[in-house]
Amino acid sequence: MIDIKKLIENPEIYKDSIAKRNTKNVDLDLLISVYNEKRMTQQKVEDLNAQINKISKSIGNVSADERKSVIEEGQKLKETLKEVEAKFKDLEEKYVALALCVPNTLPEDTPLGFEDNSNIEVRKFGEPTKFDFKPLDHVELGKKLDLLDFEAGAKTTGAKFYFFKNEVVMLENALKKFALDIFKEKGLYMLKTPDLARQDILMGSGFNPRGSESNVYNLEGMDLSLIATAEITIGGYLSNSVFKEEALPLMFAAESQCFRREAGGAGQENKGLYRVHQFDKMEMYAVTKPEDSNATLEKIVAIEEEIYQKLGLPYRVVRVCAGDLGSPAYKKFDIEAWMPGKGENGEYGEVTSASNCTDFQSRRLNIKYATKDKKEFAHTLNGTAIALSRVILAILENYQQKDGSVKIPEVLMNYVGFDEIKVPEKLFEDFKV
RNA sequence: GGAAGGGUGGCAGAGCGGUUUAAUGCACCGGUCUUGAAAACCGACGUAGGGGCAACUCUACCGUGAGUUCGAAUCUCACCCCUUCCGCCA
């Protein structure tokens, strides 16, 4: 939610953001006029209430014959109040609906562009993995090594669902433990969150549970949705809180499952594990004072980079362009790991995303911090540590060998308990006639 | 899922249709006293929004939403949450 006073004072910075993001269906002029009308109507409601309060207080001191006329006067006022109140409620609803559509502002140096090809590379680690053979993609490797099963996922649940099998089940758990150890070392406050959340909590983080654009699954007949990221439930955890100034910045980490409808996400670009409806994720989150949020964003990206360096995955860090930002994000960095099986000859593919949401979410979720003499909205940030499905994809593709076996990244060997995934003698398919 | 009880300021806790401006206590903050502290005393002490240059003033908020009433923390209905017991179950 944006700060309406800031918007009225400075509509240009919001107009600029909307244009650069190419956000549709936002009408700032209408929003401002509805706000002003709402305010005037609110004043009328309050005046009427003040009159009614006065009358009902005076009623004890009024003589018996006067009482009747005083009550009648009150009744009259109440009828007027009902009309004005209905108008106010209507305006309030209109105002909220319009205000919810306004995206966060942007810093001056945001790269321009509407798609991810306008993102700007800011750093690079390693070089794209070279092979002296033609590498397989993770779907082929998953089949050959009996590690992934998309057909069974489709049969059981639907397209873009999958089974992890054998060593990948262990690899997933190893990656989680690896992430947890890093969280512990960095002193992050750790959470394992519910995988369902109320819809107002979803909206608090900037997710829209309803409408055709929605990316979330809703539970029929209930006020609950499957979460798309732990960012949502961490937001719920922190909602309606006031933090001590000296306790900030607070850094969190959470494990959860993530469910996304990803309507229209099919196609070669998104094959296999790259874009799926369900995956596990280790997420980071921070609450800071406004002046610290940009430094904290750098800190989150640094932890992410440490993870991918330790995993030995080549990556680049990109600054996300205006049109590719979600509406809560003020500034965002993605890490893209090298994926040898993506596209024709390998491509970088997004594995993390770190956003500074400034006060956009904290206004909706009511997350504040207190100084000696006032309470202010805090800033919130979020960043991926490990999206399990995509990192497993990257490990399989980057660590494959000529015979189809896959080496385990050194840092994970102790976690998984073996150093290589060998080509099995028998596949599950061989059990069938 | 069933039954009973409950949800009031930072905390504890009264109020159960109109002198409530939500009592009282504790905590916190400022002050007096003191070498300093404690105690005692005095004062201030919620959030959000509207109007005003301002001193100030008005409105809303007692789990949430609706309703009854001139007037609701108090009465009615629905929902949410908590506690205890029963049932079911990893």
Tab-separated table of C-alpha atoms in Angstrom, chain A residues 26-377:
chain	number	residue	atom	x	y	z
A	26	VAL	CA	-3.977	2.357	-12.427
A	27	ASP	CA	-5.691	5.738	-12.444
A	28	LEU	CA	-3.940	8.111	-10.072
A	29	ASP	CA	-6.171	11.091	-10.830
A	30	LEU	CA	-9.245	9.037	-10.053
A	31	LEU	CA	-7.588	7.706	-6.904
A	32	ILE	CA	-6.855	11.220	-5.668
A	33	SER	CA	-10.337	12.509	-6.432
A	34	VAL	CA	-11.938	9.495	-4.731
A	35	TYR	CA	-9.680	10.061	-1.747
A	36	ASN	CA	-10.696	13.698	-1.466
A	37	GLU	CA	-14.366	12.881	-1.781
A	38	LYS	CA	-13.985	10.136	0.797
A	39	ARG	CA	-12.365	12.589	3.177
A	40	MET	CA	-15.156	15.110	2.775
A	41	THR	CA	-17.783	12.431	3.310
A	42	GLN	CA	-15.922	11.197	6.368
A	43	GLN	CA	-16.125	14.696	7.785
A	44	LYS	CA	-19.902	14.674	7.286
A	45	VAL	CA	-20.186	11.308	9.037
A	46	GLU	CA	-18.152	12.605	11.955
A	47	ASP	CA	-20.179	15.787	12.267
A	48	LEU	CA	-23.408	13.804	12.338
A	49	ASN	CA	-21.960	11.461	14.928
A	50	ALA	CA	-20.926	14.436	17.034
A	51	GLN	CA	-24.497	15.796	16.931
A	52	ILE	CA	-26.007	12.434	17.809
A	53	ASN	CA	-23.558	12.000	20.676
A	54	LYS	CA	-24.516	15.396	22.003
A	55	ILE	CA	-28.210	14.592	21.924
A	56	SER	CA	-27.905	11.203	23.547
A	57	LYS	CA	-25.807	12.691	26.310
A	58	SER	CA	-28.292	15.472	26.980
A	59	ILE	CA	-31.246	13.118	27.224
A	60	GLY	CA	-30.798	12.502	30.941
A	61	ASN	CA	-31.141	16.210	31.758
A	62	VAL	CA	-34.229	16.780	29.681
A	63	SER	CA	-37.731	17.040	31.126
A	64	ALA	CA	-40.242	14.311	30.380
A	65	ASP	CA	-42.304	16.325	27.878
A	66	GLU	CA	-39.229	17.508	25.987
A	67	ARG	CA	-37.819	14.017	25.787
A	68	LYS	CA	-40.052	12.888	22.981
A	69	SER	CA	-39.026	15.676	20.617
A	70	VAL	CA	-35.339	15.150	21.432
A	71	ILE	CA	-35.631	11.472	20.601
A	72	GLU	CA	-37.320	12.347	17.349
A	73	GLU	CA	-34.513	14.711	16.478
A	74	GLY	CA	-32.031	11.926	17.131
A	75	GLN	CA	-33.971	9.554	14.921
A	76	LYS	CA	-33.939	12.074	12.101
A	77	LEU	CA	-30.221	12.593	12.367
A	78	LYS	CA	-29.726	8.869	12.370
A	79	GLU	CA	-31.537	8.489	9.087
A	80	THR	CA	-29.328	11.100	7.482
A	81	LEU	CA	-26.307	9.378	8.994
A	82	LYS	CA	-27.285	6.078	7.429
A	83	GLU	CA	-27.325	7.633	3.960
A	84	VAL	CA	-24.027	9.449	4.381
A	85	GLU	CA	-22.432	6.392	5.930
A	86	ALA	CA	-23.437	4.219	2.989
A	87	LYS	CA	-21.831	6.731	0.654
A	88	PHE	CA	-18.704	6.802	2.761
A	89	LYS	CA	-18.440	3.025	2.800
A	90	ASP	CA	-18.787	2.906	-0.929
A	91	LEU	CA	-16.052	5.515	-1.377
A	92	GLU	CA	-13.810	3.742	1.103
A	93	GLU	CA	-14.114	0.493	-0.845
A	94	LYS	CA	-13.421	2.275	-4.120
A	95	TYR	CA	-10.439	4.029	-2.603
A	96	VAL	CA	-8.888	0.824	-1.232
A	97	ALA	CA	-9.413	-1.017	-4.500
A	98	LEU	CA	-7.686	1.779	-6.417
A	99	ALA	CA	-4.897	2.257	-3.894
A	100	LEU	CA	-4.042	-1.450	-3.836
A	101	CYS	CA	-3.203	-1.252	-7.543
A	102	VAL	CA	-0.528	1.409	-7.161
A	103	PRO	CA	2.970	-0.099	-7.240
A	104	ASN	CA	5.935	0.953	-5.111
A	105	THR	CA	8.142	3.820	-6.265
A	106	LEU	CA	11.494	3.302	-8.013
A	107	PRO	CA	14.987	4.601	-7.398
A	108	GLU	CA	16.442	6.861	-10.098
A	109	ASP	CA	18.971	4.306	-11.299
A	110	THR	CA	16.481	1.520	-12.060
A	111	PRO	CA	17.278	-0.054	-15.439
A	112	LEU	CA	14.551	0.639	-17.966
A	113	GLY	CA	12.785	-2.091	-19.909
A	114	PHE	CA	9.732	-4.280	-19.673
A	115	GLU	CA	11.194	-7.787	-19.859
A	116	ASP	CA	13.968	-9.753	-18.259
A	117	ASN	CA	16.278	-9.199	-21.252
A	118	SER	CA	16.601	-5.602	-20.052
A	119	ASN	CA	17.996	-6.705	-16.713
A	120	ILE	CA	21.583	-5.558	-16.230
A	121	GLU	CA	24.401	-7.875	-15.254
A	122	VAL	CA	26.276	-6.419	-12.315
A	123	ARG	CA	28.628	-9.275	-11.335
A	124	LYS	CA	29.645	-12.676	-12.508
A	125	PHE	CA	31.120	-15.705	-10.764
A	126	GLY	CA	32.797	-18.490	-12.719
A	127	GLU	CA	32.394	-19.264	-16.375
A	128	PRO	CA	29.672	-21.358	-18.030
A	129	THR	CA	30.517	-25.027	-17.472
A	130	LYS	CA	32.400	-26.614	-20.391
A	131	PHE	CA	31.896	-30.240	-21.380
A	132	ASP	CA	33.913	-32.439	-23.729
A	133	PHE	CA	30.696	-34.241	-24.583
A	134	LYS	CA	27.175	-33.137	-25.384
A	135	PRO	CA	25.545	-32.464	-22.009
A	136	LEU	CA	22.055	-33.700	-21.245
A	137	ASP	CA	19.384	-31.552	-19.698
A	138	HIS	CA	18.055	-32.392	-16.231
A	139	VAL	CA	14.915	-34.040	-17.617
A	140	GLU	CA	17.031	-36.516	-19.577
A	141	LEU	CA	19.407	-36.996	-16.643
A	142	GLY	CA	16.472	-37.463	-14.287
A	143	LYS	CA	15.150	-40.247	-16.442
A	144	LYS	CA	18.495	-41.925	-17.026
A	145	LEU	CA	19.415	-41.881	-13.335
A	146	ASP	CA	15.866	-42.601	-12.109
A	147	LEU	CA	15.769	-39.338	-10.128
A	148	LEU	CA	12.841	-37.334	-11.498
A	149	ASP	CA	9.451	-38.422	-12.745
A	150	PHE	CA	7.260	-35.878	-14.478
A	151	GLU	CA	4.929	-38.429	-16.071
A	152	ALA	CA	4.030	-39.843	-12.676
A	153	GLY	CA	3.500	-36.302	-11.374
A	154	ALA	CA	1.148	-35.548	-14.249
A	155	LYS	CA	-0.703	-38.838	-13.767
A	156	THR	CA	-1.117	-38.294	-10.032
A	157	THR	CA	-1.723	-34.569	-9.816
A	158	GLY	CA	-1.338	-32.765	-13.107
A	159	ALA	CA	1.117	-31.151	-15.479
A	160	LYS	CA	4.086	-29.426	-13.805
A	161	PHE	CA	3.957	-31.715	-10.799
A	162	TYR	CA	6.723	-34.253	-10.301
A	163	PHE	CA	8.213	-36.899	-8.073
A	164	PHE	CA	11.733	-36.684	-6.682
A	165	LYS	CA	13.278	-40.147	-6.460
A	166	ASN	CA	16.234	-41.869	-4.852
A	167	GLU	CA	19.401	-39.746	-4.524
A	168	VAL	CA	17.569	-36.529	-5.383
A	169	VAL	CA	15.350	-37.028	-2.318
A	170	MET	CA	18.542	-37.135	-0.286
A	171	LEU	CA	20.074	-34.261	-2.225
A	172	GLU	CA	17.066	-32.090	-1.483
A	173	ASN	CA	17.353	-32.726	2.232
A	174	ALA	CA	21.103	-32.168	2.115
A	175	LEU	CA	20.601	-28.791	0.460
A	176	LYS	CA	18.109	-27.819	3.139
A	177	LYS	CA	20.497	-28.743	5.924
A	178	PHE	CA	23.299	-26.921	4.113
A	179	ALA	CA	21.124	-23.786	3.968
A	180	LEU	CA	20.089	-24.134	7.613
A	181	ASP	CA	23.728	-24.299	8.700
A	182	ILE	CA	24.455	-21.095	6.810
A	183	PHE	CA	21.402	-19.431	8.380
A	184	LYS	CA	22.593	-20.509	11.810
A	185	GLU	CA	26.097	-19.223	11.141
A	186	LYS	CA	24.751	-15.858	9.983
A	187	GLY	CA	22.554	-15.612	13.073
A	188	LEU	CA	19.262	-15.552	11.178
A	189	TYR	CA	16.087	-16.178	13.146
A	190	MET	CA	14.736	-19.439	11.706
A	191	LEU	CA	11.125	-20.376	11.020
A	192	LYS	CA	9.272	-23.219	9.457
A	193	THR	CA	5.968	-21.761	8.407
A	194	PRO	CA	2.453	-22.961	7.600
A	195	ASP	CA	1.894	-23.693	3.910
A	196	LEU	CA	-1.557	-22.097	4.056
A	197	ALA	CA	-2.390	-18.500	4.852
A	198	ARG	CA	-5.460	-16.296	5.178
A	199	GLN	CA	-6.220	-14.144	2.200
A	200	ASP	CA	-5.713	-10.834	3.979
A	201	ILE	CA	-2.201	-11.984	4.858
A	202	LEU	CA	-1.591	-12.780	1.176
A	203	MET	CA	-2.752	-9.290	0.255
A	204	GLY	CA	-0.555	-7.805	2.949
A	205	SER	CA	2.507	-9.065	1.122
A	206	GLY	CA	1.173	-7.830	-2.216
A	207	PHE	CA	-0.285	-11.073	-3.529
A	208	ASN	CA	-3.741	-11.072	-4.995
A	209	PRO	CA	-5.584	-14.295	-4.137
A	210	ARG	CA	-8.509	-13.610	-6.459
A	211	GLY	CA	-8.953	-12.709	-10.083
A	212	SER	CA	-7.781	-14.272	-13.293
A	213	GLU	CA	-4.230	-12.956	-12.872
A	214	SER	CA	-3.838	-14.734	-9.558
A	215	ASN	CA	-0.918	-17.086	-9.189
A	216	VAL	CA	-2.167	-18.759	-6.017
A	217	TYR	CA	-4.344	-21.779	-5.270
A	218	ASN	CA	-7.347	-21.080	-3.073
A	219	LEU	CA	-9.098	-23.595	-0.850
A	220	GLU	CA	-12.718	-23.852	-1.814
A	221	GLY	CA	-15.150	-22.413	0.695
A	222	MET	CA	-12.385	-21.240	3.001
A	223	ASP	CA	-10.558	-18.017	3.523
A	224	LEU	CA	-7.271	-19.817	2.846
A	225	SER	CA	-4.747	-20.069	0.047
A	226	LEU	CA	-1.697	-22.243	-0.481
A	227	ILE	CA	1.278	-19.956	-0.097
A	228	ALA	CA	3.424	-19.064	-3.108
A	229	THR	CA	6.431	-18.293	-0.899
A	230	ALA	CA	7.290	-18.148	2.806
A	231	GLU	CA	7.547	-14.386	2.346
A	232	ILE	CA	3.760	-14.454	2.786
A	233	THR	CA	3.731	-16.354	6.069
A	234	ILE	CA	6.721	-14.462	7.463
A	235	GLY	CA	4.735	-11.319	6.696
A	236	GLY	CA	1.883	-12.806	8.707
A	237	TYR	CA	4.253	-13.674	11.526
A	238	LEU	CA	5.468	-10.079	11.689
A	239	SER	CA	2.121	-8.365	11.070
A	240	ASN	CA	0.747	-5.892	13.617
A	241	SER	CA	4.064	-5.597	15.428
A	242	VAL	CA	6.136	-2.704	16.678
A	243	PHE	CA	9.853	-3.436	17.008
A	244	LYS	CA	12.406	-1.772	19.205
A	245	GLU	CA	14.616	0.519	17.169
A	246	GLU	CA	17.781	-1.064	18.501
A	247	ALA	CA	16.593	-4.585	17.562
A	248	LEU	CA	16.713	-3.737	13.856
A	249	PRO	CA	17.727	-4.922	11.367
A	250	LEU	CA	16.072	-8.270	12.120
A	251	MET	CA	16.972	-11.081	9.744
A	252	PHE	CA	14.811	-14.174	9.298
A	253	ALA	CA	15.036	-17.405	7.372
A	254	ALA	CA	12.188	-19.788	6.681
A	255	GLU	CA	11.542	-23.132	5.118
A	256	SER	CA	8.256	-23.763	3.353
A	257	GLN	CA	6.635	-25.347	0.396
A	258	CYS	CA	5.530	-23.042	-2.401
A	259	PHE	CA	2.528	-23.489	-4.658
A	260	ARG	CA	2.071	-21.501	-7.854
A	261	ARG	CA	-0.531	-21.796	-10.558
A	262	GLU	CA	1.821	-20.385	-13.189
A	263	ALA	CA	-0.973	-20.046	-15.710
A	264	GLY	CA	0.534	-19.860	-19.176
A	265	GLY	CA	3.906	-21.030	-17.949
A	266	ALA	CA	4.179	-24.033	-20.224
A	267	GLY	CA	6.675	-24.314	-23.076
A	268	GLN	CA	10.293	-25.168	-23.798
A	269	GLU	CA	11.547	-22.139	-21.845
A	270	ASN	CA	10.097	-23.629	-18.693
A	271	LYS	CA	10.613	-27.316	-19.202
A	272	GLY	CA	11.119	-29.832	-16.430
A	273	LEU	CA	11.832	-28.463	-12.983
A	274	TYR	CA	12.380	-24.875	-14.093
A	275	ARG	CA	8.777	-23.764	-13.624
A	276	VAL	CA	6.608	-26.063	-11.527
A	277	HIS	CA	3.458	-25.773	-9.448
A	278	GLN	CA	5.012	-26.962	-6.201
A	279	PHE	CA	8.506	-26.730	-4.759
A	280	ASP	CA	10.286	-26.274	-1.458
A	281	LYS	CA	12.148	-23.088	-0.727
A	282	MET	CA	14.541	-21.737	1.868
A	283	GLU	CA	13.771	-18.031	2.102
A	284	MET	CA	15.305	-15.024	3.834
A	285	TYR	CA	13.484	-11.946	5.106
A	286	ALA	CA	14.495	-8.755	6.874
A	287	VAL	CA	12.887	-5.910	8.799
A	288	THR	CA	14.945	-2.730	8.891
A	289	LYS	CA	14.822	0.956	9.537
A	290	PRO	CA	14.316	2.907	6.301
A	291	GLU	CA	17.901	4.140	6.219
A	292	ASP	CA	19.259	0.582	6.467
A	293	SER	CA	17.210	-1.225	3.860
A	294	ASN	CA	19.520	-0.758	0.894
A	295	ALA	CA	22.537	-1.970	2.860
A	296	THR	CA	20.495	-4.966	4.041
A	297	LEU	CA	19.590	-5.788	0.446
A	298	GLU	CA	23.324	-5.982	-0.336
A	299	LYS	CA	23.777	-8.213	2.691
A	300	ILE	CA	21.052	-10.600	1.538
A	301	VAL	CA	22.568	-10.789	-1.942
A	302	ALA	CA	25.986	-11.461	-0.363
A	303	ILE	CA	24.583	-14.464	1.535
A	304	GLU	CA	22.984	-15.732	-1.663
A	305	GLU	CA	26.257	-15.397	-3.540
A	306	GLU	CA	28.101	-17.235	-0.791
A	307	ILE	CA	25.678	-20.132	-1.178
A	308	TYR	CA	26.151	-20.436	-4.951
A	309	GLN	CA	29.899	-20.018	-4.693
A	310	LYS	CA	30.053	-22.808	-2.128
A	311	LEU	CA	27.902	-24.980	-4.368
A	312	GLY	CA	30.329	-24.271	-7.199
A	313	LEU	CA	27.625	-23.108	-9.573
A	314	PRO	CA	28.584	-20.438	-12.132
A	315	TYR	CA	26.232	-17.482	-11.819
A	316	ARG	CA	25.696	-13.849	-12.529
A	317	VAL	CA	23.933	-11.198	-10.478
A	318	VAL	CA	21.489	-9.013	-12.377
A	319	ARG	CA	19.756	-5.795	-11.435
A	320	VAL	CA	16.133	-6.285	-12.386
A	321	CYS	CA	14.627	-3.706	-14.737
A	322	ALA	CA	11.530	-1.654	-13.944
A	323	GLY	CA	9.097	-3.722	-16.005
A	324	ASP	CA	10.240	-7.022	-14.498
A	325	LEU	CA	9.768	-5.948	-10.865
A	326	GLY	CA	6.786	-7.075	-8.831
A	327	SER	CA	4.670	-4.174	-7.611
A	328	PRO	CA	5.890	-4.367	-3.969
A	329	ALA	CA	9.576	-4.208	-4.992
A	330	TYR	CA	11.490	-0.947	-5.004
A	331	LYS	CA	14.797	-2.531	-5.979
A	332	LYS	CA	15.635	-6.092	-6.871
A	333	PHE	CA	18.614	-8.306	-7.663
A	334	ASP	CA	18.339	-11.778	-9.145
A	335	ILE	CA	21.000	-14.455	-9.182
A	336	GLU	CA	20.998	-16.507	-12.347
A	337	ALA	CA	22.872	-19.789	-12.287
A	338	TRP	CA	24.292	-21.357	-15.394
A	339	MET	CA	21.968	-24.084	-16.668
A	340	PRO	CA	23.682	-26.125	-19.409
A	341	GLY	CA	20.419	-27.738	-20.501
A	342	LYS	CA	18.432	-24.514	-20.810
A	343	GLY	CA	17.868	-23.295	-24.373
A	344	GLU	CA	20.057	-24.452	-27.260
A	345	ASN	CA	23.508	-24.354	-25.638
A	346	GLY	CA	22.820	-23.484	-22.049
A	347	GLU	CA	21.606	-20.230	-20.530
A	348	TYR	CA	21.616	-18.430	-17.223
A	349	GLY	CA	18.388	-19.109	-15.336
A	350	GLU	CA	16.981	-17.351	-12.264
A	351	VAL	CA	17.622	-19.144	-8.979
A	352	THR	CA	17.170	-16.337	-6.467
A	353	SER	CA	15.464	-13.010	-6.192
A	354	ALA	CA	16.136	-10.402	-3.532
A	355	SER	CA	13.854	-7.394	-3.145
A	356	ASN	CA	13.778	-4.275	-1.075
A	357	CYS	CA	10.059	-3.620	-0.632
A	358	THR	CA	10.645	-0.456	1.445
A	359	ASP	CA	7.433	0.381	3.335
A	360	PHE	CA	5.076	-1.128	0.740
A	361	GLN	CA	4.394	-4.340	2.665
A	362	SER	CA	4.855	-2.889	6.147
A	363	ARG	CA	2.025	-0.423	5.502
A	364	ARG	CA	-0.306	-3.253	4.575
A	365	LEU	CA	0.892	-5.608	7.301
A	366	ASN	CA	1.310	-2.869	9.921
A	367	ILE	CA	4.948	-3.535	10.792
A	368	LYS	CA	6.490	-0.608	12.635
A	369	TYR	CA	9.457	0.307	14.744
A	370	ALA	CA	9.513	2.709	17.646
A	371	THR	CA	11.984	5.477	18.272
A	372	LYS	CA	12.025	7.565	21.424
A	373	ASP	CA	9.248	9.824	20.234
A	374	LYS	CA	7.450	8.130	17.361
A	375	LYS	CA	6.435	4.975	15.576
A	376	GLU	CA	7.271	4.572	11.906
A	377	PHE	CA	6.683	1.950	9.262
